[in-house]
Short mmCIF file of C-alpha atoms in Angstrom, two decimals:
data_model
loop_
_atom_site.label_atom_id
_atom_site.label_comp_id
_atom_site.label_asym_id
_atom_site.label_seq_id
_atom_site.Cartn_x
_atom_site.Cartn_y
_atom_site.Cartn_z
CA ASP A 1 94.10 87.78 74.45
CA GLY A 2 96.19 90.21 72.44
CA GLY A 3 99.19 92.17 73.47
CA ILE A 4 102.72 91.71 74.68
CA THR A 5 103.69 88.96 77.04
CA GLN A 6 106.88 88.57 79.01
CA SER A 7 107.92 85.52 80.91
CA PRO A 8 108.70 84.75 83.57
CA LYS A 9 107.47 87.47 85.92
CA TYR A 10 110.28 86.80 88.40
CA LEU A 11 113.60 85.17 87.62
CA PHE A 12 116.44 84.26 89.94
CA ARG A 13 119.89 83.30 88.75
CA LYS A 14 123.32 82.80 90.17
CA GLU A 15 126.16 85.03 89.14
CA GLY A 16 128.03 83.76 86.11
CA GLN A 17 125.02 82.22 84.42
CA ASN A 18 123.45 83.47 81.22
CA VAL A 19 119.70 83.93 81.30
CA THR A 20 117.16 84.53 78.53
CA LEU A 21 114.06 86.66 78.97
CA SER A 22 111.12 86.02 76.71
CA CYS A 23 109.06 88.65 74.88
CA GLU A 24 106.22 87.76 72.54
CA GLN A 25 103.66 89.98 70.79
CA ASN A 26 100.66 89.14 68.67
CA LEU A 27 99.95 92.72 67.60
CA ASN A 28 101.70 92.30 64.24
CA HIS A 29 104.07 95.12 65.18
CA ASP A 30 107.24 95.60 63.20
CA ALA A 31 109.39 97.17 65.89
CA MET A 32 110.34 95.72 69.27
CA TYR A 33 112.40 97.12 72.12
CA TRP A 34 114.08 96.08 75.34
CA TYR A 35 114.47 98.49 78.24
CA ARG A 36 115.94 98.25 81.67
CA GLN A 37 114.16 100.11 84.48
CA ASP A 38 116.14 101.01 87.59
CA PRO A 39 114.98 103.28 90.43
CA GLY A 40 115.96 106.87 89.77
CA GLN A 41 117.25 106.12 86.28
CA GLY A 42 114.08 105.78 84.28
CA LEU A 43 113.99 103.50 81.26
CA ARG A 44 117.19 102.86 79.38
CA LEU A 45 117.19 101.25 75.95
CA ILE A 46 119.16 98.03 75.65
CA TYR A 47 118.42 96.79 72.11
CA TYR A 48 115.77 97.39 69.50
CA SER A 49 114.66 95.83 66.26
CA GLN A 50 112.72 97.50 63.49
CA ILE A 51 112.37 94.45 61.28
CA VAL A 52 112.86 90.71 61.42
CA ASN A 53 116.50 89.55 61.29
CA ASP A 54 117.78 93.02 62.12
CA PHE A 55 118.48 94.77 65.42
CA GLN A 56 120.49 97.67 66.78
CA LYS A 57 122.25 98.40 70.04
CA GLY A 58 120.64 100.87 72.37
CA ASP A 59 122.33 102.98 75.00
CA ILE A 60 123.37 100.16 77.35
CA ALA A 61 123.85 97.07 75.16
CA GLU A 62 127.04 95.80 76.80
CA GLY A 63 126.52 92.42 78.41
CA TYR A 64 123.28 91.73 76.55
CA SER A 65 122.37 89.98 73.31
CA VAL A 66 119.17 89.60 71.30
CA SER A 67 117.77 87.84 68.27
CA ARG A 68 114.80 88.57 66.01
CA GLU A 69 114.14 85.45 63.99
CA LYS A 70 110.37 85.90 64.05
CA LYS A 71 108.26 89.03 63.91
CA GLU A 72 106.42 88.15 67.10
CA SER A 73 109.42 87.25 69.25
CA PHE A 74 112.38 89.24 70.58
CA PRO A 75 114.23 87.34 73.35
CA LEU A 76 116.88 89.07 75.44
CA THR A 77 119.86 87.20 76.86
CA VAL A 78 121.57 88.66 79.89
CA THR A 79 125.09 87.32 79.80
CA SER A 80 127.60 86.86 82.58
CA ALA A 81 129.44 89.88 81.17
CA GLN A 82 126.70 92.22 82.38
CA LYS A 83 128.10 93.74 85.57
CA ASN A 84 124.81 94.72 87.25
CA PRO A 85 122.14 92.42 85.84
CA THR A 86 119.65 92.69 88.71
CA ALA A 87 116.88 94.93 87.38
CA PHE A 88 113.36 95.16 86.02
CA TYR A 89 113.28 94.48 82.28
CA LEU A 90 110.56 95.82 80.01
CA CYS A 91 109.79 94.78 76.46
CA ALA A 92 107.82 97.01 74.09
CA SER A 93 106.61 97.03 70.52
CA SER A 94 105.27 99.57 68.04
CA ILE A 95 103.49 99.24 64.75
CA ARG A 96 105.34 102.16 63.30
CA VAL A 97 109.05 102.75 63.19
CA THR A 98 108.90 106.39 62.15
CA ALA A 99 107.53 109.46 63.87
CA GLY A 100 103.97 110.59 63.36
CA ASP A 101 100.65 111.04 65.10
CA SER A 102 100.12 107.33 65.52
CA TYR A 103 103.48 106.46 66.99
CA GLU A 104 103.10 104.59 70.27
CA GLN A 105 105.05 101.96 72.12
CA TYR A 106 103.09 99.22 73.87
CA PHE A 107 104.72 97.68 76.90
CA GLY A 108 104.75 94.24 78.40
CA PRO A 109 104.29 93.55 82.13
CA GLY A 110 108.03 93.18 82.72
CA THR A 111 110.38 90.59 84.20
CA ARG A 112 112.20 91.18 87.46
CA LEU A 113 115.59 89.52 87.32
CA THR A 114 117.60 88.95 90.48
CA VAL A 115 121.16 87.70 90.23
CA THR A 116 122.97 86.65 93.39
CA ALA B 1 122.96 114.45 72.00
CA GLN B 2 119.32 114.01 72.85
CA ARG B 3 118.36 114.21 76.49
CA VAL B 4 115.17 114.35 78.57
CA THR B 5 115.28 115.86 82.04
CA GLN B 6 112.64 115.46 84.71
CA PRO B 7 113.99 117.39 87.68
CA GLU B 8 111.56 116.08 90.31
CA LYS B 9 111.79 112.50 91.57
CA LEU B 10 108.70 112.92 93.71
CA LEU B 11 105.86 115.42 93.60
CA SER B 12 103.30 115.39 96.36
CA VAL B 13 100.09 117.45 96.10
CA PHE B 14 96.73 117.53 97.79
CA LYS B 15 93.58 116.40 96.04
CA GLY B 16 92.07 119.28 94.09
CA ALA B 17 95.35 121.16 93.80
CA PRO B 18 96.94 121.94 90.43
CA VAL B 19 99.66 119.64 89.17
CA GLU B 20 102.64 120.41 86.97
CA LEU B 21 105.19 117.74 86.14
CA LYS B 22 108.24 119.27 84.54
CA CYS B 23 110.03 117.97 81.47
CA ASN B 24 112.85 119.62 79.55
CA TYR B 25 114.54 118.21 76.50
CA SER B 26 117.65 118.66 74.44
CA TYR B 27 117.45 117.75 70.77
CA SER B 28 118.88 119.34 67.65
CA GLY B 29 116.08 118.20 65.35
CA SER B 30 112.33 118.72 65.37
CA PRO B 31 111.16 117.12 68.64
CA GLU B 32 108.27 114.74 69.06
CA LEU B 33 107.37 114.32 72.72
CA PHE B 34 105.22 111.99 74.77
CA TRP B 35 104.10 111.42 78.33
CA TYR B 36 103.86 107.82 79.55
CA VAL B 37 102.28 106.78 82.84
CA GLN B 38 102.67 103.73 85.05
CA TYR B 39 99.95 103.17 87.64
CA SER B 40 100.61 100.81 90.51
CA ARG B 41 100.66 97.17 89.35
CA GLN B 42 99.88 98.17 85.76
CA ARG B 43 101.89 98.36 82.59
CA LEU B 44 103.57 101.46 81.34
CA GLN B 45 101.19 103.12 78.90
CA LEU B 46 100.97 106.19 76.71
CA LEU B 47 99.19 109.13 78.31
CA LEU B 48 99.47 111.73 75.58
CA ARG B 49 101.55 112.88 72.63
CA HIS B 50 102.24 116.51 71.81
CA ILE B 51 101.51 116.14 68.12
CA SER B 52 97.88 115.26 68.85
CA ARG B 53 97.33 118.28 71.10
CA GLU B 54 94.94 116.19 73.15
CA SER B 55 93.71 116.21 76.72
CA ILE B 56 93.65 112.85 78.42
CA LYS B 57 92.19 112.32 81.91
CA GLY B 58 92.29 116.09 82.33
CA PHE B 59 96.02 116.29 81.59
CA THR B 60 97.49 118.56 78.93
CA ALA B 61 101.02 119.27 77.80
CA ASP B 62 102.21 122.03 75.52
CA LEU B 63 105.44 121.90 73.63
CA ASN B 64 107.43 125.08 74.18
CA LYS B 65 110.31 125.06 71.73
CA GLY B 66 111.75 128.31 73.07
CA GLU B 67 112.12 126.88 76.55
CA THR B 68 112.61 123.31 75.27
CA SER B 69 109.93 122.14 77.66
CA PHE B 70 106.94 119.81 77.62
CA HIS B 71 105.44 120.13 81.09
CA LEU B 72 102.42 118.02 82.02
CA LYS B 73 99.59 119.89 83.71
CA LYS B 74 96.27 119.21 85.34
CA PRO B 75 94.18 121.88 87.07
CA PHE B 76 92.72 119.67 89.81
CA ALA B 77 94.55 116.54 90.96
CA GLN B 78 92.59 113.38 91.73
CA GLU B 79 93.64 110.50 93.94
CA GLU B 80 93.70 108.17 90.93
CA ASP B 81 96.37 110.34 89.30
CA SER B 82 98.94 108.94 91.71
CA ALA B 83 101.45 107.15 89.48
CA MET B 84 104.90 107.29 87.91
CA TYR B 85 105.11 109.64 84.95
CA TYR B 86 107.77 109.53 82.24
CA CYS B 87 108.47 112.11 79.60
CA ALA B 88 109.88 110.70 76.36
CA LEU B 89 111.44 112.11 73.21
CA PHE B 90 111.25 110.38 69.83
CA HIS B 91 114.34 110.95 67.74
CA THR B 92 115.68 109.65 64.48
CA GLY B 93 119.37 110.24 65.02
CA GLY B 94 121.06 106.84 65.28
CA GLY B 95 117.76 105.06 64.68
CA ASN B 96 114.08 105.65 65.38
CA LYS B 97 113.68 105.33 69.13
CA LEU B 98 112.46 106.93 72.35
CA THR B 99 114.64 108.46 75.03
CA PHE B 100 112.94 108.52 78.42
CA GLY B 101 113.44 110.84 81.35
CA THR B 102 114.10 109.48 84.82
CA GLY B 103 110.47 109.80 85.82
CA THR B 104 108.47 111.67 88.45
CA GLN B 105 106.42 109.89 91.08
CA LEU B 106 103.19 111.83 91.63
CA LYS B 107 101.45 111.31 94.94
CA VAL B 108 98.03 112.85 95.43
CA GLU B 109 97.07 113.08 99.08
CA LEU B 110 93.60 113.46 100.52
#
C-alpha cells in the first residue's frame, strides 16, 4: 500500500513533555513538509525538507524540530517550548521541488495532538 | 510578502445552484496557483492547478492576474461537492513551498 502514513492518529500528552510525530512515505519523493491545521487558520507550514539531511524553517517553526536522515522519513518533534501545541498536524510530500505542471503535494491522514 | 486570501469561511448553496469560491493572492513573482479539497474523513488532495487549465469534477478556475484572483467555479453544485476547499500559492522566495489560504467550507443543501 503506497502513500504517506502518519502515526499515531490521536496522541495525548501532558504539558511540558516533548512528543514526536511520525511521517513515512514510500513514494520516493524528494520533498517533505509539515503543516499545522487549526480552525479558521488554514494550513501553516512548520518545516520542510527538499533533500535528505537538509531542512528549512517554515512560517511557524518555533517550538518544533525535525530531522531528515532518510528519504522516506520526516519526524516532527513538538517540544515543551511550543506554546499552543494542541492541533491537527499534517505531513505532505512531493516528487518535485520546483514549480511546473506536475507539481503536487500528497498529504498524509494527519495526527491530532492534544496537550493538557 | 506572499499571501492567499479566502474571504468566506462558509459558503452554503442549494443543489443545482452555481458555486464560486473566492481566492485572491499577493505575490510579486509569477504566480502558480492550486485548489486543494478535503472531503469529510478523507485526506487533503489536489483538485486542480491553474497551469493545467483543466476541469475537474466540473470545477474550473481561471487565473486573473489583473485582479490577482483565482476563483473556483462550478455551474451546478452537487451534494458530493460539500467539503473544505483551500486555495494555495506556490512561490520560490525563501524556498520552494506552498502558502495556503484559510479555507472555505462549502455546504451544498438539498
